[in-house]
JSON list of C-alpha atoms in Angstrom, two decimals:
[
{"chain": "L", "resi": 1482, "resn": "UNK", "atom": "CA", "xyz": [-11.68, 47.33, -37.98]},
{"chain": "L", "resi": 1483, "resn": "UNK", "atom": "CA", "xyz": [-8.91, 49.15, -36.68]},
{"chain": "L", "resi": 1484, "resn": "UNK", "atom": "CA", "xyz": [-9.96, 48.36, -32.68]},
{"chain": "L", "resi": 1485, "resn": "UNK", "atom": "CA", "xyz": [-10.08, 44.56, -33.85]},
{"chain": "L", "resi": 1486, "resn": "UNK", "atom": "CA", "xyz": [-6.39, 44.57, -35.65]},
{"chain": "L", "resi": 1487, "resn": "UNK", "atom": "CA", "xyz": [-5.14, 46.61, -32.26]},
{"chain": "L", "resi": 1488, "resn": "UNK", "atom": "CA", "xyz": [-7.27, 43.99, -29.38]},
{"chain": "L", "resi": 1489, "resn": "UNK", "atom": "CA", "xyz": [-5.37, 41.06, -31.48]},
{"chain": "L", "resi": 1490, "resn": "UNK", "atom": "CA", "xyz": [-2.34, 42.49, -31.64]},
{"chain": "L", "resi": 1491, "resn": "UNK", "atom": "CA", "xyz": [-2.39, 43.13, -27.66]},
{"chain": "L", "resi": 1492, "resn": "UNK", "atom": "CA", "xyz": [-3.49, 39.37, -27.54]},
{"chain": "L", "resi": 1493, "resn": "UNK", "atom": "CA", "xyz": [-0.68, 37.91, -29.08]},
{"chain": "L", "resi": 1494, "resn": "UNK", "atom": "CA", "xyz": [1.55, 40.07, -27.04]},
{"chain": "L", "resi": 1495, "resn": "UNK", "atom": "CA", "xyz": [0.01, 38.93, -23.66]},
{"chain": "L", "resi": 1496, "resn": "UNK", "atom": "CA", "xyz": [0.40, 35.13, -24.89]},
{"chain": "L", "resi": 1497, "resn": "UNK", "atom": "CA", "xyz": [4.02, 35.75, -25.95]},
{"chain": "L", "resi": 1498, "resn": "UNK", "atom": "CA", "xyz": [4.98, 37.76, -22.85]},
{"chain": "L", "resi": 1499, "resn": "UNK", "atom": "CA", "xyz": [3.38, 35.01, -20.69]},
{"chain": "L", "resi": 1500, "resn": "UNK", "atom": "CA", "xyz": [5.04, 32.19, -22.40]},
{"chain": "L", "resi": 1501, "resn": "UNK", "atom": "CA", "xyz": [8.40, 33.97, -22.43]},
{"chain": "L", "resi": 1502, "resn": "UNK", "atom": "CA", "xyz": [7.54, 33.89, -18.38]},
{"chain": "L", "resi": 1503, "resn": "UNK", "atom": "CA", "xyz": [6.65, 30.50, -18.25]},
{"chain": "L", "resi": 1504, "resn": "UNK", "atom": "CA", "xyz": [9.91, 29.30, -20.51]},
{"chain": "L", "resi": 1505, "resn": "UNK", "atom": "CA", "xyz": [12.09, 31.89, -17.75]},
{"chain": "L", "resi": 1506, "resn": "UNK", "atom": "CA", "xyz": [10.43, 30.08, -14.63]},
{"chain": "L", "resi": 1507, "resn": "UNK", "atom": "CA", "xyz": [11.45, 26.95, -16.15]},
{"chain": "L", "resi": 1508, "resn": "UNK", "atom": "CA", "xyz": [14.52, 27.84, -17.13]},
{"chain": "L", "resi": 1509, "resn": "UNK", "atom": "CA", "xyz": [15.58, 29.04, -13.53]},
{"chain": "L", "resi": 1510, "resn": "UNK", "atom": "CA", "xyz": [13.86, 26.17, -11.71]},
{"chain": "L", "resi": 1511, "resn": "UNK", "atom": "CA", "xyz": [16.10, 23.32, -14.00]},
{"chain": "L", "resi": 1512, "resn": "UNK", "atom": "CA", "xyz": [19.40, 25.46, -13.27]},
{"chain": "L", "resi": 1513, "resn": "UNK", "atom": "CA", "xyz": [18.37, 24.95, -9.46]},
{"chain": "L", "resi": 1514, "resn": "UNK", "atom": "CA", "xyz": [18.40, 21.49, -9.26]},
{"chain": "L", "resi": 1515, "resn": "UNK", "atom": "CA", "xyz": [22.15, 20.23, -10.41]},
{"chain": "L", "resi": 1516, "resn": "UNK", "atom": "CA", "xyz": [21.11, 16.48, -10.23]},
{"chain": "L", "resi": 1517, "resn": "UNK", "atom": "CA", "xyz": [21.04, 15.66, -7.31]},
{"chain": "L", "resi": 1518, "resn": "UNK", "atom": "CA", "xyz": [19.88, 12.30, -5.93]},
{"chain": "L", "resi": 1519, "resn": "UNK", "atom": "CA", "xyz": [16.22, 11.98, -5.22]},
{"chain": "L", "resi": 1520, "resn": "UNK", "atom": "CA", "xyz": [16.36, 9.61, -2.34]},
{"chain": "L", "resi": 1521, "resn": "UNK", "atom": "CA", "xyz": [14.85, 11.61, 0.78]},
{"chain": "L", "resi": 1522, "resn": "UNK", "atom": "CA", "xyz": [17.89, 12.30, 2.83]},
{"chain": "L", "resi": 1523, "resn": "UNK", "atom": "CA", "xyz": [18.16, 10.33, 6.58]},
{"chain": "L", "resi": 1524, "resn": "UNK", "atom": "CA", "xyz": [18.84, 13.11, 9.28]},
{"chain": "L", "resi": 1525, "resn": "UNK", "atom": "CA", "xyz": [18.22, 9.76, 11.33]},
{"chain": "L", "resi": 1526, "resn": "UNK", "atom": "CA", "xyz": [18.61, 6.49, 11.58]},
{"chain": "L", "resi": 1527, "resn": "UNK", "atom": "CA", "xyz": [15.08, 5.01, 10.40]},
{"chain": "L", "resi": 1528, "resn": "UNK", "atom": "CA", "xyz": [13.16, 3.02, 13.52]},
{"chain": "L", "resi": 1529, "resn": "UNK", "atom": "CA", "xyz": [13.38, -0.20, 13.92]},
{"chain": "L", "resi": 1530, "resn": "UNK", "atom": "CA", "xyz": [10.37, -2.44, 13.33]},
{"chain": "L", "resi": 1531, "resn": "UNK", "atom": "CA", "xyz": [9.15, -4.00, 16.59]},
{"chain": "L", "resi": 1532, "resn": "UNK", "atom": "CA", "xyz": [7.21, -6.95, 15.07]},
{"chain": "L", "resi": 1533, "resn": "UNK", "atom": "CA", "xyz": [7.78, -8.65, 12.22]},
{"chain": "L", "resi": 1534, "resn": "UNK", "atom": "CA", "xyz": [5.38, -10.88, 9.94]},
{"chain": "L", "resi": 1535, "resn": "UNK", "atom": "CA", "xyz": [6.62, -14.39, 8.87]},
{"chain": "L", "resi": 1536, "resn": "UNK", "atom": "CA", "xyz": [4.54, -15.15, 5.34]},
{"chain": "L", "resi": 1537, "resn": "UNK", "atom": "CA", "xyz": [5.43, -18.74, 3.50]},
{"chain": "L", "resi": 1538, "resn": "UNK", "atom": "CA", "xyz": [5.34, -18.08, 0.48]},
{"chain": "L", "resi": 1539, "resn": "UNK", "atom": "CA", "xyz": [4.74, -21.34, -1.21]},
{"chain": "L", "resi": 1540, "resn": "UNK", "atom": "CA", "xyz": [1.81, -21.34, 1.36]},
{"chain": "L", "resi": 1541, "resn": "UNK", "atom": "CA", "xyz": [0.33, -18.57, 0.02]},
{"chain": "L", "resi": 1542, "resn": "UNK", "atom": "CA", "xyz": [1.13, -19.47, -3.74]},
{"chain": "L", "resi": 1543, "resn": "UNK", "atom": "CA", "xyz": [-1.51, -22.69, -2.77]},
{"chain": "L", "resi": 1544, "resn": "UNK", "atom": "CA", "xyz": [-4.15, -20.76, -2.02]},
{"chain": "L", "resi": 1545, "resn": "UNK", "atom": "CA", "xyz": [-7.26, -21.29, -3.76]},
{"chain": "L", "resi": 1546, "resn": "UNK", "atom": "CA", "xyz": [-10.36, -18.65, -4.47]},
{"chain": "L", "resi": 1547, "resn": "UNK", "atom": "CA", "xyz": [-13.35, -20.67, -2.31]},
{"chain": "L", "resi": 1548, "resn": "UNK", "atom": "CA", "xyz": [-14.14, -20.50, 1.33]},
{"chain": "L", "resi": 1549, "resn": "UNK", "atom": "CA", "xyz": [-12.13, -22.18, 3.96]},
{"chain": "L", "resi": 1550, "resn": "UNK", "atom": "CA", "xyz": [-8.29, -21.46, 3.12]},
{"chain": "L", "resi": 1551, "resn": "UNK", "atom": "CA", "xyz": [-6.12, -21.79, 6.07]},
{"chain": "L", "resi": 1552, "resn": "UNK", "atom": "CA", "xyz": [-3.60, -19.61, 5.91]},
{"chain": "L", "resi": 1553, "resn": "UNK", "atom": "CA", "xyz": [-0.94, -19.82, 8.68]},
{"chain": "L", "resi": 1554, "resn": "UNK", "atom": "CA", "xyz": [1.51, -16.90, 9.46]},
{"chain": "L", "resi": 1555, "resn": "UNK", "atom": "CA", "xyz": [3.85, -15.94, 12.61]},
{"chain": "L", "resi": 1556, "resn": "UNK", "atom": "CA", "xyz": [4.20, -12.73, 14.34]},
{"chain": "L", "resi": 1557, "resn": "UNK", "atom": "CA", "xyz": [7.82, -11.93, 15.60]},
{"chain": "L", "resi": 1558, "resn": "UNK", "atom": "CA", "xyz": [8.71, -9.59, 18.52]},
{"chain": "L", "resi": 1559, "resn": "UNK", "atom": "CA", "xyz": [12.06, -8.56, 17.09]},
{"chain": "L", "resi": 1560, "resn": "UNK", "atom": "CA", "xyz": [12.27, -5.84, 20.09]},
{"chain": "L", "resi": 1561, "resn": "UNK", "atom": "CA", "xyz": [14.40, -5.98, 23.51]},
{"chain": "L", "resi": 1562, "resn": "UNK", "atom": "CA", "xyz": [11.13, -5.60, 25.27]},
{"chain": "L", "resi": 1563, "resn": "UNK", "atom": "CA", "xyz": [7.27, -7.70, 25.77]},
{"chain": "L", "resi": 1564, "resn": "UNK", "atom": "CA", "xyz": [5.04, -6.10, 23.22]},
{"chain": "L", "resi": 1565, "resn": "UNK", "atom": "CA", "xyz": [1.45, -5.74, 24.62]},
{"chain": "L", "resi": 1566, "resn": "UNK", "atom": "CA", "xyz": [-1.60, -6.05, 22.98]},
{"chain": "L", "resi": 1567, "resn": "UNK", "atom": "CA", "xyz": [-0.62, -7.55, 20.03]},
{"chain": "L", "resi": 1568, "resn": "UNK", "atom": "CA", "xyz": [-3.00, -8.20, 17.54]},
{"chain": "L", "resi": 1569, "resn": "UNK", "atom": "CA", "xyz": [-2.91, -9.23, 13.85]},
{"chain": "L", "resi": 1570, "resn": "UNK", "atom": "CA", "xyz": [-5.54, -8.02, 11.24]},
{"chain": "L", "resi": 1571, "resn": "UNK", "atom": "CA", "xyz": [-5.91, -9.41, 7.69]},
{"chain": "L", "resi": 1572, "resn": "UNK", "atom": "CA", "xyz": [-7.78, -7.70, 4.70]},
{"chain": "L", "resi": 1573, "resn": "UNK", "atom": "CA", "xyz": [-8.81, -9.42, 1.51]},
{"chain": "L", "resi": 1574, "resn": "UNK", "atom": "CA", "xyz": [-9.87, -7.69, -1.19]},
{"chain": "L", "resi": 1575, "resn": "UNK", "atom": "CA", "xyz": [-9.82, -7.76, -5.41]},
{"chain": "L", "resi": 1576, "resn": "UNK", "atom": "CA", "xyz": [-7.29, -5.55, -7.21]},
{"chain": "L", "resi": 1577, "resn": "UNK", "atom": "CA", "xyz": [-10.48, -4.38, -9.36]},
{"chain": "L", "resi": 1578, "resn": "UNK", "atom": "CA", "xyz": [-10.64, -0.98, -8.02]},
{"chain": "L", "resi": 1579, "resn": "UNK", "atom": "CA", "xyz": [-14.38, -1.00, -8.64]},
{"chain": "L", "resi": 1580, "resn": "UNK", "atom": "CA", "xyz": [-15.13, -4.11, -6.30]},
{"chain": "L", "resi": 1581, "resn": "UNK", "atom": "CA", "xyz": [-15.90, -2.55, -2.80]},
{"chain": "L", "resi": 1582, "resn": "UNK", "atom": "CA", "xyz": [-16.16, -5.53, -1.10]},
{"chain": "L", "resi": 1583, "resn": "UNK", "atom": "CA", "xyz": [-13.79, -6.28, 1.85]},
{"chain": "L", "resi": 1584, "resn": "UNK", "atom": "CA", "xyz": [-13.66, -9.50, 3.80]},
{"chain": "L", "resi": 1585, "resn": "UNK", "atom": "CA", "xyz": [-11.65, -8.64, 7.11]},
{"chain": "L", "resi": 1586, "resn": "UNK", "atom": "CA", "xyz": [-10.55, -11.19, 9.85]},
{"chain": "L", "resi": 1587, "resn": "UNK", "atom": "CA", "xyz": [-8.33, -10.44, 13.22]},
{"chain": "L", "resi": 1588, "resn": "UNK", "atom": "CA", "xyz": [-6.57, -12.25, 15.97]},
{"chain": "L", "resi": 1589, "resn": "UNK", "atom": "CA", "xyz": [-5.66, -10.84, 19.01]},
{"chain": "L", "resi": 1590, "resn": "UNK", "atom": "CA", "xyz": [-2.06, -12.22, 20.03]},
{"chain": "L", "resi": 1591, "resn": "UNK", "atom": "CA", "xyz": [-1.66, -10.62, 23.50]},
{"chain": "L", "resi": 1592, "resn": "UNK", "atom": "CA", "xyz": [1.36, -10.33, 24.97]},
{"chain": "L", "resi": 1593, "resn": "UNK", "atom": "CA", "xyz": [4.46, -11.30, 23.01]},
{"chain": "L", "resi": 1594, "resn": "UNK", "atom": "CA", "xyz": [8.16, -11.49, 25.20]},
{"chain": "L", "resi": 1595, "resn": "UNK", "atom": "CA", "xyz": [10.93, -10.75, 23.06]},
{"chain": "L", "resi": 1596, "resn": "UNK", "atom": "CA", "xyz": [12.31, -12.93, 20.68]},
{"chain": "L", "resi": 1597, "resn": "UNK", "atom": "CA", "xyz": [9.54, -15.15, 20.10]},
{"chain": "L", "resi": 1598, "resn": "UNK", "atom": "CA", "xyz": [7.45, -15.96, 17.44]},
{"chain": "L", "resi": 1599, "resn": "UNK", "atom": "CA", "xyz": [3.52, -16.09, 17.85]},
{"chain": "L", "resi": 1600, "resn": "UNK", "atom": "CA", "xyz": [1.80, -18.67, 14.90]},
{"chain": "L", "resi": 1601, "resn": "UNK", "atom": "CA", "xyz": [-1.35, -17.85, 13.97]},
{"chain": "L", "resi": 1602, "resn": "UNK", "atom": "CA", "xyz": [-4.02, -19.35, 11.60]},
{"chain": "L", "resi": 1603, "resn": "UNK", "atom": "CA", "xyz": [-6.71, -17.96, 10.02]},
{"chain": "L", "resi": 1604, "resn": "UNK", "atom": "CA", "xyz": [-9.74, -19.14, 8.19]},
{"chain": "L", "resi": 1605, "resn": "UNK", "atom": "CA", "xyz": [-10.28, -17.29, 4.84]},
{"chain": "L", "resi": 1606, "resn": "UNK", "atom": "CA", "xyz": [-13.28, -17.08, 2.54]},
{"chain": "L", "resi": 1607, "resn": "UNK", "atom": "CA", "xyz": [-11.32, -16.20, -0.61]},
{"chain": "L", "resi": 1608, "resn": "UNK", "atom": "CA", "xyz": [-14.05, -17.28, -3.40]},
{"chain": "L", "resi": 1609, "resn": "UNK", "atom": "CA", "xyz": [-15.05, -14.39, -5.53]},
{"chain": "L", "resi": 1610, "resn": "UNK", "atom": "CA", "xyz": [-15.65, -11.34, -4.57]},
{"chain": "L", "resi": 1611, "resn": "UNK", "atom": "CA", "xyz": [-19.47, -10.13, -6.00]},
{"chain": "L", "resi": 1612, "resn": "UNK", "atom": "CA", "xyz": [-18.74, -7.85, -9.18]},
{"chain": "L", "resi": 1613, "resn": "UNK", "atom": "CA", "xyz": [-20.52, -4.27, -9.62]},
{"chain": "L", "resi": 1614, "resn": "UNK", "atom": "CA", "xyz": [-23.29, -4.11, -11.17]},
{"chain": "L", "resi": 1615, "resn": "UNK", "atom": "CA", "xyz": [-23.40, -4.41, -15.17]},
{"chain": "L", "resi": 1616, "resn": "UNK", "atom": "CA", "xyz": [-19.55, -5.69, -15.16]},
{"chain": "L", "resi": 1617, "resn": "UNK", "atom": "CA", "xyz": [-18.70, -9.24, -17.10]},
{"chain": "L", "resi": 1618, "resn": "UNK", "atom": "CA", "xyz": [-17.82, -11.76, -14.15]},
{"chain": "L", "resi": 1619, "resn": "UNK", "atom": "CA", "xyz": [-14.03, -12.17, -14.35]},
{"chain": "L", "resi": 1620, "resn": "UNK", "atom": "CA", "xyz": [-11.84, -13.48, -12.11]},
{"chain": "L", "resi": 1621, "resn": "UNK", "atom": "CA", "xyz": [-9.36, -10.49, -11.20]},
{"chain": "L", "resi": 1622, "resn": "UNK", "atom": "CA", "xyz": [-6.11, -11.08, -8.41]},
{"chain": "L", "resi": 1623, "resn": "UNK", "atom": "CA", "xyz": [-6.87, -11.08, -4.64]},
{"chain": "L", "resi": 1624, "resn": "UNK", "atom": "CA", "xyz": [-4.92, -8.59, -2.55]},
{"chain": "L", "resi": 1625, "resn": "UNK", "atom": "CA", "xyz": [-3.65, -10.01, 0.69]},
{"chain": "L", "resi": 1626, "resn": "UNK", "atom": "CA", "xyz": [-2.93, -7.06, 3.72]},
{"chain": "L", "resi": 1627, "resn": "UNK", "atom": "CA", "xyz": [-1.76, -8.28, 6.90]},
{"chain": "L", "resi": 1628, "resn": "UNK", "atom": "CA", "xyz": [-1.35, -5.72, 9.81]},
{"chain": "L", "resi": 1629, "resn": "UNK", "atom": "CA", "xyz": [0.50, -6.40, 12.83]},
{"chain": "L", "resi": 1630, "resn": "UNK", "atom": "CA", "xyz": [0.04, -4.23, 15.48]},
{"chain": "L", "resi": 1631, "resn": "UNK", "atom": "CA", "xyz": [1.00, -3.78, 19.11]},
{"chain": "L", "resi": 1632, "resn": "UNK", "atom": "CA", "xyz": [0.23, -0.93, 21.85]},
{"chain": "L", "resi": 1633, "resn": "UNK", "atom": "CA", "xyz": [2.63, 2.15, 21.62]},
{"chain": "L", "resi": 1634, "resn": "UNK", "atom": "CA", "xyz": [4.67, 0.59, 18.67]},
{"chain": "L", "resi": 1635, "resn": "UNK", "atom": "CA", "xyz": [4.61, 1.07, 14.63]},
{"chain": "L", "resi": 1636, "resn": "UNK", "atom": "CA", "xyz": [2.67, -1.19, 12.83]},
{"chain": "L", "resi": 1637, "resn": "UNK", "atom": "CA", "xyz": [4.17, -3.79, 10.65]},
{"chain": "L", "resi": 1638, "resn": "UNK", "atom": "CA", "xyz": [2.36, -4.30, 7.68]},
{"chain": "L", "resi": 1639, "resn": "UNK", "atom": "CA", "xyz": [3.03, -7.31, 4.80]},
{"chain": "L", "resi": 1640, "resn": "UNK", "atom": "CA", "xyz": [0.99, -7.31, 1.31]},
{"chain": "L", "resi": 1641, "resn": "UNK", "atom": "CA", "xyz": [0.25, -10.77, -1.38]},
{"chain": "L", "resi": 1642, "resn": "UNK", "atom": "CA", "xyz": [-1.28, -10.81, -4.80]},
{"chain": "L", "resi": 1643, "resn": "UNK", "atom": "CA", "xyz": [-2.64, -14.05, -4.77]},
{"chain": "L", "resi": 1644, "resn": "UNK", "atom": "CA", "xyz": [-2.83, -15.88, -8.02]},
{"chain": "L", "resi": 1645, "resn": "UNK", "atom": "CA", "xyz": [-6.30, -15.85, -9.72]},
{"chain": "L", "resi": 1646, "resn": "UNK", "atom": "CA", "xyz": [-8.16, -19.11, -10.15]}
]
């Protein structure tokens, strides 16, 4: 009896010695931290995007969810230079994180001088997407990724939620 009394006595001094820890560490960590902006400070300017994607909007707000939507976009080389190698990738694929299916399609631009616009269009299969197994069919948003990329330079990359139905 009396080695049970003195194990929970040692017990409850361990927990409250290890709280009063914990409650010190936290203490000293919020003291650190005067509130200060959490924006990631610059050290330098942030790069400049080489190509830029040109979406229309209203374009994309017509889209239907069956096979053979157009969808028309532009690729702009905003950079002093020719881009090479340009190419334009576009992902499809349903904001139900348990649909694995992925429809992708790609263009290849070439060469793009600077200050000019390259229009593309694509044909998309945008009907449903085939739900997993034992799921109610619904009819959940399409998520639109394009990807512009060109050789040496940092991808551009533009993303849609289509409307369902």
């Amino acid at each position: 009896m009396k080695g049970a009394l003195i194990w929970s006595l040692a017990t409850v001094l361990s927990f409250l010695a290890a709280a009063g820890m914990f409650l010190l560490l936290a203490n000293m960590s919020a003291r650190s931290y005067n509130e200060r902006s959490l924006e990631p400070r610059r050290s330098s300017p942030s790069p400049t995007e080489d190509l830029r994607i040109i979406l229309d909007k209203e374009r994309l707000a017509s889209l239907k969810q069956r096979e053979g939507q157009s969808l028309r976009l532009g690729v702009r080389n905003t950079s002093g230079e020719e881009l090479e190698s340009v190419e334009v990738r576009v992902e499809v694929f349903s904001e139900d994180t348990a649909v694995r299916e992925r429809r992708s399609y790609r263009e290849e631009v070439g060469s793009l001088p600077p200050g000019k616009t390259a229009h593309i269009s694509l044909e998309l299969d945008l009907s449903p997407l085939a739900p997993p197994d034992g799921t109610p069919p619904e009819q959940p948003r399409k998520i639109l990724e394009v990807r512009a990329s060109a050789e040496g330079r940092r991808q551009e990359v533009k993303t849609a939620i289509l409307p369902p139905g």
